[in-house]
Amino acid sequence: MMLLRRLHKWVGLVLGVQLLLWAVSGTMMALLDHHEVAGEHTYRTPAMSEVVQPLPLAAVQAGLPGAEIVGFKLRPMLGGHVYEVKTSDGIRLVGPEGRPITVDAELAKTVAKAEYAGDGKVSSAVRLTEPTLEARGRPLPLWRVDFDDSKATTFYVAESTAQVVEHRTDTWRVWDFFWMLHIMDYSGRESFNHPLIITVATGIAWVALTGFTLLFVSFRRMDFEWVLDLGERLRRRKKR
């Protein structure tokens, strides 16, 4: 029993730190306004453009010579329309005149500004070819477009589709930090089914069970004397 007490004490001390982190991180995530976290105040939905007569497949094919087209669709962009073409090598964009569109820094900034609803200006546009936590899970390459507003807003524009796929602010970054602490995924910040959190959760359950066990065996008859006395008094009152 002494060994169990020692294990319970030291394991509880170590895992208690994580319990505190869970409590603090959960509280902080609950306190942060979810509209602010989502950055809803930083973007607006682009206005719908007029319907146009679609190009025939041959015209779209002519804009991408040599490409094997799997499918394509017409969608709005910047007040007009573009063709989003799915090829065997990925997604390409073709303009309404049948010419291919290259998503460079200028186009990425234009797309970001068209959906930006804040009062800042574009401060930079950087092409990303390596994964980033702020746009985790998004296909690369991406354009990171930063605005110089008070929230340090960042839009991520997909190079393949010229669409804004993520918008981040400092509020989201604070929330994401506490999310990392909460799920204990310190690298990807995505999974809460990894071995570390399962091990810690199992350890905490063990601490709880051993705590109840140690509490139970520590009781003596004198600890329950007040209950016995109360029962005896109640029985006497009933007899009267």
Short mmCIF file of C-alpha atoms in Angstrom, two decimals:
data_model
loop_
_atom_site.label_atom_id
_atom_site.label_comp_id
_atom_site.label_asym_id
_atom_site.label_seq_id
_atom_site.Cartn_x
_atom_site.Cartn_y
_atom_site.Cartn_z
CA MET A 1 0.00 0.00 0.00
CA MET A 2 2.93 2.35 0.67
CA LEU A 3 4.18 1.83 -2.87
CA LEU A 4 0.72 2.64 -4.23
CA ARG A 5 0.62 5.82 -2.15
CA ARG A 6 3.99 6.96 -3.48
CA LEU A 7 3.07 6.20 -7.07
CA HIS A 8 -0.25 7.97 -6.67
CA LYS A 9 1.44 11.04 -5.21
CA TRP A 10 4.17 11.47 -7.83
CA VAL A 11 2.13 10.44 -10.86
CA GLY A 12 -0.65 12.75 -9.69
CA LEU A 13 1.84 15.60 -9.30
CA VAL A 14 3.15 15.19 -12.85
CA LEU A 15 -0.25 14.69 -14.48
CA GLY A 16 -1.76 17.47 -12.40
CA VAL A 17 0.20 19.93 -14.51
CA GLN A 18 -1.59 18.70 -17.63
CA LEU A 19 -4.94 18.85 -15.82
CA LEU A 20 -4.21 22.49 -15.06
CA LEU A 21 -3.30 23.13 -18.70
CA TRP A 22 -6.54 21.49 -19.82
CA ALA A 23 -8.54 23.68 -17.46
CA VAL A 24 -6.74 26.90 -18.45
CA SER A 25 -6.77 26.21 -22.19
CA GLY A 26 -10.43 25.16 -22.15
CA THR A 27 -11.36 28.30 -20.24
CA MET A 28 -9.44 30.55 -22.62
CA MET A 29 -10.97 28.97 -25.72
CA ALA A 30 -14.42 29.42 -24.20
CA LEU A 31 -13.75 33.06 -23.32
CA LEU A 32 -12.53 34.05 -26.79
CA ASP A 33 -15.38 35.21 -29.00
CA HIS A 34 -15.86 32.59 -31.72
CA HIS A 35 -16.79 35.26 -34.26
CA GLU A 36 -13.45 36.96 -33.59
CA VAL A 37 -11.64 33.63 -33.76
CA ALA A 38 -13.23 32.87 -37.13
CA GLY A 39 -12.25 36.34 -38.34
CA GLU A 40 -15.77 37.02 -39.59
CA HIS A 41 -15.19 40.77 -39.35
CA THR A 42 -12.21 40.62 -41.72
CA TYR A 43 -13.82 39.25 -44.88
CA ARG A 44 -16.90 39.68 -47.00
CA THR A 45 -18.59 37.46 -49.56
CA PRO A 46 -17.77 38.60 -53.11
CA ALA A 47 -20.66 40.01 -55.10
CA MET A 48 -22.24 37.67 -57.63
CA SER A 49 -21.40 38.44 -61.24
CA GLU A 50 -23.67 38.15 -64.24
CA VAL A 51 -24.08 34.79 -65.92
CA VAL A 52 -22.06 34.45 -69.12
CA GLN A 53 -22.22 32.11 -72.07
CA PRO A 54 -19.76 29.28 -71.35
CA LEU A 55 -16.94 28.48 -73.74
CA PRO A 56 -17.02 25.17 -75.59
CA LEU A 57 -14.63 22.48 -74.42
CA ALA A 58 -12.45 22.98 -77.50
CA ALA A 59 -11.82 26.62 -76.54
CA VAL A 60 -10.88 25.65 -73.00
CA GLN A 61 -8.62 22.91 -74.34
CA ALA A 62 -6.93 25.41 -76.65
CA GLY A 63 -5.96 27.49 -73.64
CA LEU A 64 -4.15 24.52 -72.11
CA PRO A 65 -2.39 22.78 -74.99
CA GLY A 66 -1.17 19.30 -74.14
CA ALA A 67 -3.13 19.11 -70.88
CA GLU A 68 -5.40 16.13 -70.24
CA ILE A 69 -8.68 17.68 -69.10
CA VAL A 70 -10.69 15.63 -66.62
CA GLY A 71 -13.41 18.23 -66.06
CA PHE A 72 -14.01 21.95 -65.72
CA LYS A 73 -16.50 24.40 -64.26
CA LEU A 74 -17.35 28.06 -64.63
CA ARG A 75 -17.15 30.11 -61.44
CA PRO A 76 -17.13 33.80 -60.47
CA MET A 77 -13.92 35.68 -59.71
CA LEU A 78 -13.28 39.41 -59.26
CA GLY A 79 -16.56 40.49 -60.80
CA GLY A 80 -16.17 38.19 -63.79
CA HIS A 81 -15.89 34.50 -64.47
CA VAL A 82 -13.07 32.00 -64.91
CA TYR A 83 -12.91 28.35 -65.84
CA GLU A 84 -11.53 26.10 -63.14
CA VAL A 85 -10.11 23.21 -65.12
CA LYS A 86 -9.20 19.91 -63.52
CA THR A 87 -6.38 18.22 -65.40
CA SER A 88 -4.33 15.10 -64.77
CA ASP A 89 -1.59 17.39 -63.41
CA GLY A 90 -3.82 19.44 -61.11
CA ILE A 91 -6.14 22.44 -61.31
CA ARG A 92 -5.58 25.27 -63.80
CA LEU A 93 -7.47 28.49 -64.47
CA VAL A 94 -8.58 29.71 -67.87
CA GLY A 95 -10.00 33.17 -68.53
CA PRO A 96 -13.27 33.89 -70.36
CA GLU A 97 -11.28 34.49 -73.56
CA GLY A 98 -9.69 31.05 -73.35
CA ARG A 99 -6.28 32.20 -72.10
CA PRO A 100 -4.62 30.51 -69.08
CA ILE A 101 -4.38 32.55 -65.88
CA THR A 102 -1.24 32.60 -63.75
CA VAL A 103 -1.83 33.21 -60.06
CA ASP A 104 1.09 35.48 -59.17
CA ALA A 105 1.64 37.88 -56.28
CA GLU A 106 -0.38 40.68 -57.87
CA LEU A 107 -3.40 38.49 -58.57
CA ALA A 108 -3.22 36.97 -55.08
CA LYS A 109 -3.23 40.47 -53.56
CA THR A 110 -6.12 41.53 -55.77
CA VAL A 111 -8.19 38.49 -54.77
CA ALA A 112 -7.40 39.02 -51.08
CA LYS A 113 -8.28 42.73 -51.21
CA ALA A 114 -11.58 41.95 -52.94
CA GLU A 115 -12.66 39.80 -49.97
CA TYR A 116 -11.05 41.86 -47.22
CA ALA A 117 -13.47 43.88 -45.08
CA GLY A 118 -11.02 45.63 -42.76
CA ASP A 119 -9.36 49.04 -42.87
CA GLY A 120 -5.79 47.88 -43.45
CA LYS A 121 -3.67 47.73 -46.57
CA VAL A 122 -1.69 44.86 -48.06
CA SER A 123 1.78 44.85 -46.54
CA SER A 124 3.22 41.77 -48.25
CA ALA A 125 2.48 38.76 -50.42
CA VAL A 126 4.70 35.70 -50.03
CA ARG A 127 4.54 32.45 -51.95
CA LEU A 128 4.63 29.41 -49.66
CA THR A 129 5.83 26.01 -50.79
CA GLU A 130 6.25 24.48 -47.32
CA PRO A 131 3.39 23.58 -44.93
CA THR A 132 2.39 26.24 -42.40
CA LEU A 133 0.39 25.79 -39.20
CA GLU A 134 -1.95 28.65 -40.07
CA ALA A 135 -3.06 26.92 -43.28
CA ARG A 136 -2.48 23.33 -42.27
CA GLY A 137 -4.04 20.74 -44.51
CA ARG A 138 -4.31 23.11 -47.47
CA PRO A 139 -2.72 22.07 -50.78
CA LEU A 140 0.46 23.91 -51.71
CA PRO A 141 1.63 26.28 -53.09
CA LEU A 142 -0.19 29.09 -51.30
CA TRP A 143 0.09 32.86 -51.32
CA ARG A 144 0.22 34.45 -47.87
CA VAL A 145 -1.20 37.98 -48.09
CA ASP A 146 -0.69 40.11 -44.95
CA PHE A 147 -2.65 43.25 -44.02
CA ASP A 148 -1.34 46.00 -41.74
CA ASP A 149 -4.44 46.25 -39.54
CA SER A 150 -4.65 46.00 -35.75
CA LYS A 151 -5.51 42.29 -35.90
CA ALA A 152 -2.52 41.35 -38.11
CA THR A 153 -4.92 39.77 -40.59
CA THR A 154 -3.56 37.23 -43.05
CA PHE A 155 -5.34 35.74 -46.04
CA TYR A 156 -4.14 32.55 -47.69
CA VAL A 157 -4.83 32.30 -51.40
CA ALA A 158 -4.55 28.97 -53.22
CA GLU A 159 -2.22 29.24 -56.20
CA SER A 160 -4.17 26.62 -58.12
CA THR A 161 -7.62 28.23 -57.83
CA ALA A 162 -6.97 31.88 -56.82
CA GLN A 163 -9.43 31.43 -53.96
CA VAL A 164 -9.03 32.56 -50.35
CA VAL A 165 -8.85 29.31 -48.40
CA GLU A 166 -8.02 30.67 -44.92
CA HIS A 167 -8.12 34.00 -43.09
CA ARG A 168 -6.27 34.37 -39.79
CA THR A 169 -5.97 37.06 -37.13
CA ASP A 170 -4.10 37.45 -33.84
CA THR A 171 -7.25 36.31 -32.01
CA TRP A 172 -7.20 33.06 -33.96
CA ARG A 173 -3.47 32.66 -33.23
CA VAL A 174 -4.09 32.98 -29.49
CA TRP A 175 -6.95 30.49 -29.73
CA ASP A 176 -4.79 28.09 -31.76
CA PHE A 177 -2.05 28.20 -29.11
CA PHE A 178 -4.48 27.13 -26.40
CA TRP A 179 -5.97 24.54 -28.77
CA MET A 180 -2.46 23.06 -29.09
CA LEU A 181 -2.14 22.87 -25.29
CA HIS A 182 -5.59 21.33 -24.97
CA ILE A 183 -5.14 18.50 -27.47
CA MET A 184 -1.41 18.07 -26.72
CA ASP A 185 -0.52 17.96 -30.42
CA TYR A 186 2.52 20.21 -30.32
CA SER A 187 3.54 19.77 -33.95
CA GLY A 188 0.51 19.47 -36.22
CA ARG A 189 -2.17 20.88 -33.85
CA GLU A 190 -4.80 18.69 -35.48
CA SER A 191 -5.14 15.28 -33.83
CA PHE A 192 -6.52 14.49 -30.40
CA ASN A 193 -6.22 10.71 -30.89
CA HIS A 194 -2.43 10.46 -30.64
CA PRO A 195 -0.53 8.22 -28.16
CA LEU A 196 0.54 11.08 -25.86
CA ILE A 197 -2.94 12.29 -24.96
CA ILE A 198 -4.23 8.71 -24.68
CA THR A 199 -1.39 7.87 -22.29
CA VAL A 200 -1.96 10.98 -20.18
CA ALA A 201 -5.73 10.47 -20.05
CA THR A 202 -5.24 6.84 -19.03
CA GLY A 203 -2.78 7.94 -16.35
CA ILE A 204 -5.24 10.48 -14.96
CA ALA A 205 -7.96 7.83 -14.84
CA TRP A 206 -5.52 5.60 -12.92
CA VAL A 207 -4.77 8.42 -10.48
CA ALA A 208 -8.49 8.92 -9.89
CA LEU A 209 -9.12 5.22 -9.28
CA THR A 210 -6.14 4.81 -6.95
CA GLY A 211 -7.20 7.98 -5.15
CA PHE A 212 -10.63 6.51 -4.43
CA THR A 213 -9.01 3.25 -3.35
CA LEU A 214 -6.61 4.97 -0.97
CA LEU A 215 -9.41 7.12 0.38
CA PHE A 216 -11.59 4.09 1.04
CA VAL A 217 -8.91 2.08 2.87
CA SER A 218 -7.95 5.13 4.95
CA PHE A 219 -11.39 5.29 6.58
CA ARG A 220 -11.76 4.04 10.16
CA ARG A 221 -14.88 3.30 12.18
CA MET A 222 -14.46 6.55 14.09
CA ASP A 223 -14.79 8.46 10.81
CA PHE A 224 -18.38 7.24 10.60
CA GLU A 225 -19.32 7.69 14.26
CA TRP A 226 -21.21 10.89 13.53
CA VAL A 227 -23.31 9.01 10.98
CA LEU A 228 -24.04 6.25 13.49
CA ASP A 229 -24.87 8.81 16.17
CA LEU A 230 -27.23 10.61 13.82
CA GLY A 231 -28.98 7.34 12.99
CA GLU A 232 -29.33 6.51 16.66
CA ARG A 233 -30.87 9.91 17.40
CA LEU A 234 -33.38 9.53 14.60
CA ARG A 235 -34.43 6.12 15.88
CA ARG A 236 -34.96 7.53 19.40
CA ARG A 237 -37.16 10.33 18.05
CA LYS A 238 -39.32 7.83 16.20
CA LYS A 239 -39.82 5.80 19.37
CA ARG A 240 -41.09 8.90 21.18
#
